[in-house]
Amino acid sequence: MAAFDLIISGGTVATAADTFKADIGIRGGRVAAIADALDGADRIIDATGKLVLPGGVEAHCHIAQESGMGIMAADDYESGSISAVFGGNTTIVPFAAQHKGQSLREVVEIYHDRAGPKSVIDYAFHLIISDPTEQVLGQELPALIKDGYTSFKVFLTYPLLKLADEDLLNVLSVARENGAITMVHAENDDIIRWLSDKLMDAGHTAPKYHAVSHARIAESEATNRAIQLARLVDTPLLIVHVSTDEAASTIRRAQDAGLRVFGETCPQYLFLTIDDIDKDGMEGAKFCCSPPPRDEADQEAMWRALANGTFQVFHSDHAPYRFDETGKLHAGPNAPFKKLANGVPGIELRMPLLFSEGVGKGRISLNDFVALTSTNAAKIYGMHPRKGTIAIGSDADIAIWDPDREVNVSYDLLHDNVGYTPYEGMQLKGWPETVISAGRVAVSDGELHVEPGSGTFLERTPGYDFIRPAGTLAPETDPATNFGAKIV
Ligand code: DUC
Ligand code: ZN
Ligand code: ZN
């Protein structure tokens, strides 16, 4: 019997910490050996001249999920996971989204039914909590955290999803008591509604007014408020899809003051601007997401925050809606901005975009790239070291990149079910050519080799203790309140 099922030989391996030349031996779906030179395998992949990186952990994507407006995402777990793996990802963490009146247990079962028979790669679920009843807070949520659902997202906007401050405090308290991490969609709902109503009254219905109504101030106010509430409870917080310089600076200040606040940004805030939403006719609807793309100064601020450690994670926020009556234009071909489905696709291009424009253009290091797209998410969301690194005993989740391959982005290359890409025509350099998921060669030579339903559900553990933004402190408990020590 051969010593290994698979050897990846001659490549340059990079983790979040190091870059080195090594062979990797894989046995039973795990990394079994890392050495100068290995032999004895059923299959050998020659990675000479290639980069051997941990597979991506895509921990912000919406798959087979009804939106707050009740619109079903265009990607199910088959097309969504296939698109993910072609983009260099080996783990996805989409959402199991509670709508008002639903029990969380029931929600989780629904999403298992959607994912189990279809996902081609390993997956977990974040919970979305929109109805934090006593039953949810007191029983379902603590029990689900113990069962491995250790992260949840809450919204401060969207009429059917948003939580009041008191509800957010309750959710944060449960997170604190059970070691879970809370993600926040931080936009002030009243500001957005007030501006939207004024714009609609004045007859401003075109897609670009979506961006006007989702004002920068709505984002910075809600970012600051969420941070202050987490500070009161003294529990970690992750602000998702940050789009503005001001929100990034707010996160940075909190970190400098010792608070454990994590930050995320997404491709749409690096590569799109309000000019894209302002395209002719309804074309701009393709670029409507929340928060909206901003301007070039904000793009530069996002790059800075990725490079200087303010943001720990970079995810796509893949929210797939077709440009037709099933998705973006569900309310009609000329629907006003308020009724457009919110979201842009990006699960397959997330890593190639950041590799080409980040590593390739010297804005971030290769090791930062690995940290931002894989390792840090695996740590924060409780999957490390099984996921997010190349180490003995870790799952053999590996993407072999050709750093020199030039690609002209075109929707024809992609595997999602959206029908367009916002990044059409971009010239990228660097591409994940071979993707190995739990030891299986899932993608090679542009072909998929794994079956729907072959991915595994990942039970997670509380994880954020493995990573701390520079200068931040461990929580302290006030014995009188059992909350944070700094309430007064
Ligand atoms: N904003 C979200 O919060 N979720 C999905 C898509 C979007 O634009
Ligand atoms: Zn969101
Ligand atoms: Zn999202």
Short mmCIF file of C-alpha atoms and ligand atoms in Angstrom, two decimals:
data_model
loop_
_atom_site.label_atom_id
_atom_site.label_comp_id
_atom_site.label_asym_id
_atom_site.label_seq_id
_atom_site.Cartn_x
_atom_site.Cartn_y
_atom_site.Cartn_z
CA MET A 1 0.00 0.00 0.00
CA ALA A 2 1.32 3.45 -0.87
CA ALA A 3 2.26 5.68 2.05
CA PHE A 4 -0.06 8.45 0.84
CA ASP A 5 -3.22 8.78 -1.18
CA LEU A 6 -1.89 11.95 -2.78
CA ILE A 7 1.31 13.97 -2.82
CA ILE A 8 1.52 17.59 -3.92
CA SER A 9 5.13 17.98 -4.90
CA GLY A 10 7.49 20.82 -5.66
CA GLY A 11 5.20 23.74 -4.82
CA THR A 12 5.65 26.83 -2.68
CA VAL A 13 3.45 26.45 0.38
CA ALA A 14 2.10 29.56 2.11
CA THR A 15 0.16 29.73 5.35
CA ALA A 16 -0.92 32.80 7.30
CA ALA A 17 2.50 32.69 9.00
CA ASP A 18 5.11 31.30 6.60
CA THR A 19 6.10 30.65 3.00
CA PHE A 20 8.32 27.64 2.23
CA LYS A 21 9.05 25.00 -0.39
CA ALA A 22 7.72 21.57 0.58
CA ASP A 23 5.95 18.45 -0.55
CA ILE A 24 2.64 17.65 1.13
CA GLY A 25 1.49 14.11 1.75
CA ILE A 26 -2.23 13.45 2.16
CA ARG A 27 -3.77 10.36 3.72
CA GLY A 28 -7.37 9.72 4.73
CA GLY A 29 -8.45 13.23 3.81
CA ARG A 30 -5.89 14.91 6.07
CA VAL A 31 -2.43 16.35 5.79
CA ALA A 32 -0.15 13.53 6.93
CA ALA A 33 3.32 14.84 6.08
CA ILE A 34 5.09 18.05 5.13
CA ALA A 35 8.67 17.50 4.06
CA ASP A 36 11.47 18.46 1.66
CA ALA A 37 10.67 15.54 -0.57
CA LEU A 38 8.08 12.77 -0.29
CA ASP A 39 7.32 9.72 -2.37
CA GLY A 40 4.97 6.76 -2.39
CA ALA A 41 1.49 7.87 -3.37
CA ASP A 42 -1.39 6.66 -5.51
CA ARG A 43 -1.36 10.05 -7.20
CA ILE A 44 1.19 12.85 -7.44
CA ILE A 45 0.35 16.40 -8.47
CA ASP A 46 3.34 18.37 -9.70
CA ALA A 47 3.01 21.89 -8.29
CA THR A 48 6.37 23.19 -9.52
CA GLY A 49 6.09 26.94 -10.07
CA LYS A 50 2.72 27.01 -8.27
CA LEU A 51 1.51 28.26 -4.90
CA VAL A 52 0.01 25.74 -2.51
CA LEU A 53 -2.42 27.55 -0.21
CA PRO A 54 -5.09 26.60 2.32
CA GLY A 55 -8.48 26.39 0.64
CA GLY A 56 -10.60 29.47 1.17
CA VAL A 57 -13.10 29.68 4.00
CA GLU A 58 -15.97 31.72 2.56
CA ALA A 59 -17.83 32.71 5.70
CA HIS A 60 -20.24 35.32 4.37
CA CYS A 61 -22.48 34.08 1.58
CA HIS A 62 -26.21 33.71 1.13
CA ILE A 63 -27.20 30.40 -0.39
CA ALA A 64 -30.70 28.95 -0.75
CA GLN A 65 -31.87 31.71 1.56
CA GLU A 66 -35.01 33.85 1.40
CA SER A 67 -34.09 37.51 1.73
CA GLY A 68 -35.78 39.94 4.10
CA MET A 69 -38.05 40.77 1.13
CA GLY A 70 -38.89 37.06 0.72
CA ILE A 71 -36.89 36.52 -2.49
CA MET A 72 -35.13 33.18 -2.85
CA ALA A 73 -31.42 33.34 -3.68
CA ALA A 74 -30.57 32.18 -7.20
CA ASP A 75 -27.94 29.73 -5.95
CA ASP A 76 -28.85 26.57 -4.11
CA TYR A 77 -26.22 24.52 -2.28
CA GLU A 78 -25.26 22.78 -5.51
CA SER A 79 -24.54 25.78 -7.73
CA GLY A 80 -23.35 27.86 -4.75
CA SER A 81 -20.83 25.29 -3.49
CA ILE A 82 -19.65 24.44 -7.01
CA SER A 83 -19.05 28.11 -7.75
CA ALA A 84 -17.24 28.41 -4.40
CA VAL A 85 -14.88 25.49 -5.05
CA PHE A 86 -13.99 26.71 -8.55
CA GLY A 87 -12.98 29.95 -6.84
CA GLY A 88 -10.50 28.22 -4.52
CA ASN A 89 -12.80 27.71 -1.52
CA THR A 90 -13.09 24.46 0.40
CA THR A 91 -15.44 25.57 3.20
CA ILE A 92 -18.56 27.71 3.08
CA VAL A 93 -20.47 29.18 6.01
CA PRO A 94 -23.79 30.51 4.70
CA PHE A 95 -26.72 31.49 6.90
CA ALA A 96 -29.65 29.65 8.43
CA ALA A 97 -32.01 32.61 8.54
CA GLN A 98 -34.81 32.91 11.04
CA HIS A 99 -37.85 34.86 9.94
CA LYS A 100 -40.24 36.20 12.53
CA GLY A 101 -42.30 33.52 14.24
CA GLN A 102 -39.97 30.64 13.36
CA SER A 103 -38.22 28.53 15.94
CA LEU A 104 -34.46 28.43 15.47
CA ARG A 105 -34.41 24.64 15.63
CA GLU A 106 -36.92 24.48 12.81
CA VAL A 107 -34.80 26.92 10.78
CA VAL A 108 -31.66 24.86 11.26
CA GLU A 109 -33.46 21.70 10.11
CA ILE A 110 -34.71 23.48 6.99
CA TYR A 111 -31.18 24.54 6.06
CA HIS A 112 -29.76 21.08 6.71
CA ASP A 113 -32.31 19.74 4.23
CA ARG A 114 -31.23 22.37 1.71
CA ALA A 115 -27.49 21.83 2.11
CA GLY A 116 -27.00 18.14 2.97
CA PRO A 117 -27.93 16.58 -0.37
CA LYS A 118 -26.27 19.29 -2.43
CA SER A 119 -23.06 20.78 -1.10
CA VAL A 120 -19.90 19.56 -2.83
CA ILE A 121 -17.64 20.95 -0.07
CA ASP A 122 -17.73 21.17 3.71
CA TYR A 123 -20.15 23.65 5.22
CA ALA A 124 -21.48 25.14 8.43
CA PHE A 125 -24.22 27.66 9.18
CA HIS A 126 -24.24 30.99 10.93
CA LEU A 127 -27.66 31.71 12.43
CA ILE A 128 -29.55 34.89 11.55
CA ILE A 129 -31.62 35.96 14.53
CA SER A 130 -34.57 38.19 13.71
CA ASP A 131 -36.99 37.14 16.46
CA PRO A 132 -35.14 36.91 19.79
CA THR A 133 -38.03 35.68 21.92
CA GLU A 134 -37.56 34.40 25.46
CA GLN A 135 -37.64 30.85 24.13
CA VAL A 136 -34.97 31.66 21.52
CA LEU A 137 -32.70 33.50 23.95
CA GLY A 138 -33.19 31.28 26.96
CA GLN A 139 -33.26 27.85 25.40
CA GLU A 140 -32.81 27.44 21.65
CA LEU A 141 -29.79 29.64 21.16
CA PRO A 142 -27.70 28.29 24.08
CA ALA A 143 -28.52 24.74 23.01
CA LEU A 144 -27.64 25.42 19.38
CA ILE A 145 -24.33 27.03 20.36
CA LYS A 146 -23.49 23.87 22.30
CA ASP A 147 -24.41 21.85 19.20
CA GLY A 148 -21.81 23.72 17.15
CA TYR A 149 -23.63 26.75 15.70
CA THR A 150 -21.26 29.19 17.36
CA SER A 151 -21.89 32.38 15.39
CA PHE A 152 -24.86 34.50 14.48
CA LYS A 153 -25.70 37.59 12.49
CA VAL A 154 -28.13 40.31 13.48
CA PHE A 155 -29.37 43.24 11.45
CA LEU A 156 -29.90 46.84 12.52
CA THR A 157 -31.74 47.56 9.27
CA TYR A 158 -34.25 45.79 6.95
CA PRO A 159 -37.77 46.10 8.34
CA LEU A 160 -38.37 42.35 8.73
CA LEU A 161 -34.99 41.51 10.22
CA LYS A 162 -33.85 44.45 12.31
CA LEU A 163 -33.35 44.28 16.05
CA ALA A 164 -33.90 47.09 18.52
CA ASP A 165 -30.95 47.97 20.74
CA GLU A 166 -32.44 46.09 23.69
CA ASP A 167 -32.78 42.95 21.56
CA LEU A 168 -29.18 43.29 20.44
CA LEU A 169 -28.08 43.57 24.08
CA ASN A 170 -29.96 40.35 24.84
CA VAL A 171 -28.35 38.53 21.92
CA LEU A 172 -24.90 39.80 22.88
CA SER A 173 -25.44 38.57 26.44
CA VAL A 174 -26.26 35.06 25.23
CA ALA A 175 -23.17 35.18 23.01
CA ARG A 176 -21.05 36.19 25.97
CA GLU A 177 -22.41 33.51 28.26
CA ASN A 178 -21.92 30.76 25.70
CA GLY A 179 -18.74 31.83 23.91
CA ALA A 180 -20.38 32.61 20.56
CA ILE A 181 -19.56 35.50 18.25
CA THR A 182 -22.11 38.04 17.00
CA MET A 183 -21.88 39.58 13.53
CA VAL A 184 -23.70 42.83 12.92
CA HIS A 185 -25.10 44.39 9.76
CA ALA A 186 -24.57 47.95 10.91
CA GLU A 187 -26.78 50.49 9.17
CA ASN A 188 -29.28 52.83 10.88
CA ASP A 189 -32.72 51.81 9.66
CA ASP A 190 -34.49 55.08 10.52
CA ILE A 191 -31.97 57.12 8.54
CA ILE A 192 -32.35 54.86 5.50
CA ARG A 193 -36.16 54.88 5.66
CA TRP A 194 -36.34 58.65 6.19
CA LEU A 195 -34.04 59.35 3.26
CA SER A 196 -35.77 56.78 1.03
CA ASP A 197 -39.17 58.34 1.68
CA LYS A 198 -37.86 61.83 0.86
CA LEU A 199 -36.22 60.59 -2.34
CA MET A 200 -39.30 58.66 -3.45
CA ASP A 201 -41.55 61.68 -2.70
CA ALA A 202 -39.31 63.77 -4.95
CA GLY A 203 -39.62 61.20 -7.75
CA HIS A 204 -36.04 59.95 -7.43
CA THR A 205 -36.58 56.24 -8.05
CA ALA A 206 -33.52 55.21 -10.13
CA PRO A 207 -31.13 52.55 -8.74
CA LYS A 208 -28.47 55.11 -7.80
CA TYR A 209 -30.77 56.52 -5.10
CA HIS A 210 -30.35 53.22 -3.27
CA ALA A 211 -26.81 54.42 -2.56
CA VAL A 212 -28.00 57.88 -1.57
CA SER A 213 -30.51 56.45 0.91
CA HIS A 214 -27.92 54.12 2.47
CA ALA A 215 -25.89 57.13 3.58
CA ARG A 216 -22.41 56.79 5.01
CA ILE A 217 -23.71 58.32 8.26
CA ALA A 218 -26.22 55.48 8.59
CA GLU A 219 -23.30 53.06 8.55
CA SER A 220 -20.99 54.92 10.91
CA GLU A 221 -23.73 55.62 13.44
CA ALA A 222 -24.83 51.98 13.58
CA THR A 223 -21.23 50.73 13.65
CA ASN A 224 -20.48 52.92 16.64
CA ARG A 225 -23.74 51.96 18.37
CA ALA A 226 -23.15 48.23 17.92
CA ILE A 227 -19.62 48.61 19.27
CA GLN A 228 -20.84 50.54 22.32
CA LEU A 229 -23.49 47.91 23.07
CA ALA A 230 -20.89 45.13 22.78
CA ARG A 231 -18.63 47.21 25.03
CA LEU A 232 -21.37 47.40 27.63
CA VAL A 233 -21.84 43.64 27.59
CA ASP A 234 -18.08 43.17 27.14
CA THR A 235 -18.23 40.58 24.41
CA PRO A 236 -16.52 40.29 21.00
CA LEU A 237 -18.28 41.61 17.91
CA LEU A 238 -17.66 41.37 14.18
CA ILE A 239 -18.83 44.19 11.92
CA VAL A 240 -19.55 42.68 8.51
CA HIS A 241 -19.31 44.29 5.06
CA VAL A 242 -17.67 47.57 6.09
CA SER A 243 -17.79 50.06 3.22
CA THR A 244 -16.62 53.45 4.49
CA ASP A 245 -13.45 55.07 5.76
CA GLU A 246 -15.36 56.38 8.75
CA ALA A 247 -16.74 52.98 9.80
CA ALA A 248 -13.27 51.44 9.44
CA SER A 249 -11.79 54.21 11.60
CA THR A 250 -14.49 53.62 14.21
CA ILE A 251 -13.50 49.94 14.37
CA ARG A 252 -9.83 50.87 14.56
CA ARG A 253 -10.43 53.26 17.44
CA ALA A 254 -12.34 50.59 19.32
CA GLN A 255 -9.48 48.13 18.81
CA ASP A 256 -6.97 50.77 19.95
CA ALA A 257 -9.06 51.18 23.11
CA GLY A 258 -8.74 47.45 23.79
CA LEU A 259 -12.12 46.23 22.56
CA ARG A 260 -12.35 42.95 20.69
CA VAL A 261 -14.04 44.17 17.57
CA PHE A 262 -13.35 42.36 14.31
CA GLY A 263 -13.96 43.79 10.84
CA GLU A 264 -14.81 42.44 7.41
CA THR A 265 -14.92 43.97 3.97
CA CYS A 266 -15.88 42.52 0.58
CA PRO A 267 -14.87 42.80 -3.10
CA GLN A 268 -17.67 45.23 -3.92
CA TYR A 269 -16.09 47.82 -1.62
CA LEU A 270 -12.70 47.47 -3.29
CA PHE A 271 -13.70 47.29 -6.94
CA LEU A 272 -17.10 48.99 -7.41
CA THR A 273 -18.27 52.56 -6.79
CA ILE A 274 -21.50 54.53 -6.88
CA ASP A 275 -20.76 55.18 -10.58
CA ASP A 276 -21.59 51.53 -11.23
CA ILE A 277 -25.01 51.95 -9.59
CA ASP A 278 -25.49 55.07 -11.70
CA LYS A 279 -25.28 53.14 -14.99
CA ASP A 280 -27.95 53.73 -17.63
CA GLY A 281 -31.54 52.64 -17.05
CA MET A 282 -31.92 49.72 -14.67
CA GLU A 283 -28.41 48.36 -15.32
CA GLY A 284 -27.31 49.93 -12.02
CA ALA A 285 -29.60 47.50 -10.17
CA LYS A 286 -26.98 44.81 -10.76
CA PHE A 287 -24.66 46.67 -8.39
CA CYS A 288 -27.17 47.45 -5.62
CA CYS A 289 -26.16 45.95 -2.33
CA SER A 290 -26.24 47.10 1.27
CA PRO A 291 -24.16 48.92 2.25
CA PRO A 292 -23.66 50.23 -1.29
CA PRO A 293 -20.32 50.65 -3.05
CA ARG A 294 -18.97 54.12 -2.21
CA ASP A 295 -16.14 56.09 -3.85
CA GLU A 296 -12.43 55.81 -4.57
CA ALA A 297 -11.34 57.31 -1.25
CA ASP A 298 -13.39 54.67 0.57
CA GLN A 299 -11.88 51.95 -1.63
CA GLU A 300 -8.42 53.14 -0.59
CA ALA A 301 -9.52 53.13 3.06
CA MET A 302 -10.69 49.51 2.68
CA TRP A 303 -7.29 48.50 1.26
CA ARG A 304 -5.57 50.26 4.17
CA ALA A 305 -7.74 48.49 6.71
CA LEU A 306 -7.00 45.12 5.10
CA ALA A 307 -3.27 45.83 5.13
CA ASN A 308 -2.97 47.28 8.64
CA GLY A 309 -4.97 44.60 10.46
CA THR A 310 -8.15 46.56 11.18
CA PHE A 311 -10.02 43.91 9.16
CA GLN A 312 -9.39 40.27 9.88
CA VAL A 313 -11.62 38.78 7.19
CA PHE A 314 -12.48 39.32 3.53
CA HIS A 315 -15.65 37.61 2.31
CA SER A 316 -17.86 37.95 -0.75
CA ASP A 317 -21.30 38.53 0.84
CA HIS A 318 -22.42 36.56 -2.22
CA ALA A 319 -26.12 37.43 -2.43
CA PRO A 320 -27.17 35.95 -5.77
CA TYR A 321 -30.15 37.46 -7.59
CA ARG A 322 -30.70 37.18 -11.31
CA PHE A 323 -31.34 40.35 -13.30
CA ASP A 324 -34.96 39.38 -13.96
CA GLU A 325 -38.35 38.95 -12.32
CA THR A 326 -37.08 36.12 -10.07
CA GLY A 327 -34.49 38.39 -8.46
CA LYS A 328 -33.35 41.96 -8.84
CA LEU A 329 -36.47 43.01 -10.76
CA HIS A 330 -39.04 40.98 -8.79
CA ALA A 331 -41.13 44.16 -8.35
CA GLY A 332 -41.15 44.94 -12.08
CA PRO A 333 -38.74 45.96 -14.87
CA ASN A 334 -38.63 49.58 -13.68
CA ALA A 335 -39.01 49.01 -9.96
CA PRO A 336 -38.03 51.91 -7.70
CA PHE A 337 -34.72 51.53 -5.85
CA LYS A 338 -36.52 50.58 -2.61
CA LYS A 339 -37.87 47.40 -4.17
CA LEU A 340 -34.73 46.03 -5.83
CA ALA A 341 -33.30 42.83 -4.42
CA ASN A 342 -30.17 43.79 -2.51
CA GLY A 343 -26.94 41.96 -3.12
CA VAL A 344 -24.16 41.15 -5.56
CA PRO A 345 -22.56 37.83 -6.51
CA GLY A 346 -18.88 37.19 -5.83
CA ILE A 347 -18.27 33.77 -4.27
CA GLU A 348 -16.07 32.54 -7.16
CA LEU A 349 -14.11 35.73 -7.75
CA ARG A 350 -13.50 36.78 -4.13
CA MET A 351 -10.07 35.13 -3.91
CA PRO A 352 -8.87 35.74 -7.49
CA LEU A 353 -9.76 39.45 -7.12
CA LEU A 354 -7.89 39.85 -3.83
CA PHE A 355 -4.94 37.78 -5.05
CA SER A 356 -4.53 39.72 -8.29
CA GLU A 357 -5.16 43.23 -7.01
CA GLY A 358 -3.89 42.72 -3.46
CA VAL A 359 -0.92 40.34 -3.57
CA GLY A 360 -0.11 40.97 -7.23
CA LYS A 361 -0.04 44.73 -6.82
CA GLY A 362 1.88 44.69 -3.53
CA ARG A 363 -0.96 45.96 -1.33
CA ILE A 364 -0.96 42.91 0.95
CA SER A 365 1.45 40.03 1.46
CA LEU A 366 0.76 36.47 0.37
CA ASN A 367 0.53 35.47 4.05
CA ASP A 368 -1.99 38.25 4.70
CA PHE A 369 -3.99 36.94 1.75
CA VAL A 370 -4.16 33.50 3.36
CA ALA A 371 -5.08 35.00 6.73
CA LEU A 372 -7.83 37.22 5.27
CA THR A 373 -9.42 34.59 3.05
CA SER A 374 -9.02 31.45 5.13
CA THR A 375 -7.16 31.26 8.45
CA ASN A 376 -8.75 34.10 10.37
CA ALA A 377 -12.30 33.03 9.51
CA ALA A 378 -11.46 29.46 10.54
CA LYS A 379 -10.22 30.82 13.89
CA ILE A 380 -12.96 33.36 14.59
CA TYR A 381 -15.71 30.92 13.64
CA GLY A 382 -14.27 27.94 15.52
CA MET A 383 -12.94 25.65 12.77
CA HIS A 384 -9.18 26.04 13.23
CA PRO A 385 -6.85 24.11 12.91
CA ARG A 386 -9.09 21.59 11.12
CA LYS A 387 -9.74 24.31 8.53
CA GLY A 388 -7.79 27.38 7.44
CA THR A 389 -4.23 26.09 7.41
CA ILE A 390 -1.87 23.48 6.04
CA ALA A 391 -0.57 21.55 9.04
CA ILE A 392 -0.19 17.95 10.09
CA GLY A 393 -3.64 16.64 11.00
CA SER A 394 -5.57 19.44 9.32
CA ASP A 395 -8.14 18.57 6.69
CA ALA A 396 -6.41 18.42 3.30
CA ASP A 397 -8.22 21.50 2.00
CA ILE A 398 -5.78 22.99 -0.46
CA ALA A 399 -5.89 25.23 -3.52
CA ILE A 400 -3.00 25.13 -5.98
CA TRP A 401 -2.68 28.54 -7.60
CA ASP A 402 -0.93 29.47 -10.81
CA PRO A 403 0.30 32.95 -9.83
CA ASP A 404 1.01 33.86 -13.46
CA ARG A 405 -2.20 32.80 -15.16
CA GLU A 406 -3.93 35.81 -16.72
CA VAL A 407 -7.70 35.79 -16.82
CA ASN A 408 -10.08 38.20 -18.49
CA VAL A 409 -13.16 37.99 -16.25
CA SER A 410 -16.27 36.96 -18.08
CA TYR A 411 -19.48 35.47 -16.70
CA ASP A 412 -18.98 32.45 -19.01
CA LEU A 413 -16.09 31.33 -16.79
CA LEU A 414 -18.21 31.18 -13.66
CA HIS A 415 -20.41 28.47 -12.19
CA ASP A 416 -23.06 30.36 -10.23
CA ASN A 417 -26.66 30.76 -11.32
CA VAL A 418 -26.80 34.55 -11.38
CA GLY A 419 -26.31 35.26 -15.09
CA TYR A 420 -23.90 38.18 -14.71
CA THR A 421 -20.84 39.29 -12.78
CA PRO A 422 -20.24 42.86 -11.59
CA TYR A 423 -16.55 42.31 -12.40
CA GLU A 424 -17.02 41.56 -16.13
CA GLY A 425 -13.98 42.59 -18.18
CA MET A 426 -11.48 42.91 -15.31
CA GLN A 427 -8.00 41.59 -16.10
CA LEU A 428 -6.74 39.39 -13.28
CA LYS A 429 -3.45 37.62 -12.72
CA GLY A 430 -3.37 34.46 -10.62
CA TRP A 431 -5.95 31.66 -10.53
CA PRO A 432 -6.76 28.60 -8.35
CA GLU A 433 -6.30 25.77 -10.85
CA THR A 434 -6.56 22.66 -8.70
CA VAL A 435 -8.69 22.51 -5.56
CA ILE A 436 -8.50 19.68 -3.05
CA SER A 437 -11.32 19.27 -0.55
CA ALA A 438 -10.74 16.88 2.37
CA GLY A 439 -8.16 15.06 0.28
CA ARG A 440 -10.35 14.74 -2.82
CA VAL A 441 -9.29 16.47 -6.02
CA ALA A 442 -12.48 18.48 -6.39
CA VAL A 443 -11.43 20.70 -9.31
CA SER A 444 -8.67 20.20 -11.89
CA ASP A 445 -8.30 21.15 -15.54
CA GLY A 446 -11.47 23.21 -15.32
CA GLU A 447 -13.57 20.15 -14.37
CA LEU A 448 -15.49 19.23 -11.21
CA HIS A 449 -14.78 15.75 -9.82
CA VAL A 450 -16.94 15.64 -6.69
CA GLU A 451 -20.61 14.88 -6.24
CA PRO A 452 -23.42 16.97 -4.79
CA GLY A 453 -24.00 15.87 -1.20
CA SER A 454 -20.36 14.87 -0.65
CA GLY A 455 -19.56 17.86 1.60
CA THR A 456 -19.65 17.40 5.37
CA PHE A 457 -21.46 19.55 7.94
CA LEU A 458 -19.00 21.11 10.40
CA GLU A 459 -19.92 21.34 14.06
CA ARG A 460 -17.93 24.25 15.43
CA THR A 461 -16.50 25.28 18.78
CA PRO A 462 -16.26 28.79 20.22
CA GLY A 463 -13.21 30.17 18.46
CA TYR A 464 -12.61 33.86 18.78
CA ASP A 465 -10.15 33.43 21.64
CA PHE A 466 -7.58 32.21 19.09
CA ILE A 467 -7.27 35.61 17.50
CA ARG A 468 -7.18 39.12 18.81
CA PRO A 469 -6.81 42.37 16.92
CA ALA A 470 -3.55 44.00 18.04
CA GLY A 471 -3.81 45.69 21.43
CA THR A 472 -7.19 44.28 22.42
CA LEU A 473 -7.90 42.72 25.78
CA ALA A 474 -9.65 39.68 27.19
CA PRO A 475 -13.13 40.33 28.62
CA GLU A 476 -13.33 41.01 32.34
CA THR A 477 -16.36 40.08 34.36
CA ASP A 478 -17.94 42.31 36.98
CA PRO A 479 -19.01 39.90 39.75
CA ALA A 480 -21.97 42.14 40.66
CA THR A 481 -23.61 42.02 37.24
CA ASN A 482 -21.86 39.08 35.62
CA PHE A 483 -21.41 41.41 32.64
CA GLY A 484 -18.53 43.60 31.58
CA ALA A 485 -16.36 45.13 34.27
CA LYS A 486 -16.51 48.61 32.76
CA ILE A 487 -20.21 49.40 32.84
CA VAL A 488 -19.95 52.55 34.98
N1 DUC B 1 -26.80 43.05 2.10
C1 DUC B 1 -26.98 42.19 3.08
O1 DUC B 1 -26.97 42.56 4.24
N2 DUC B 1 -27.18 40.91 2.82
C2 DUC B 1 -27.26 40.41 1.54
C3 DUC B 1 -27.02 41.32 0.47
C4 DUC B 1 -26.83 42.72 0.82
O2 DUC B 1 -26.70 43.56 -0.02
ZN ZN B 2 -25.66 42.31 5.84
ZN ZN B 3 -24.78 39.38 3.71
#
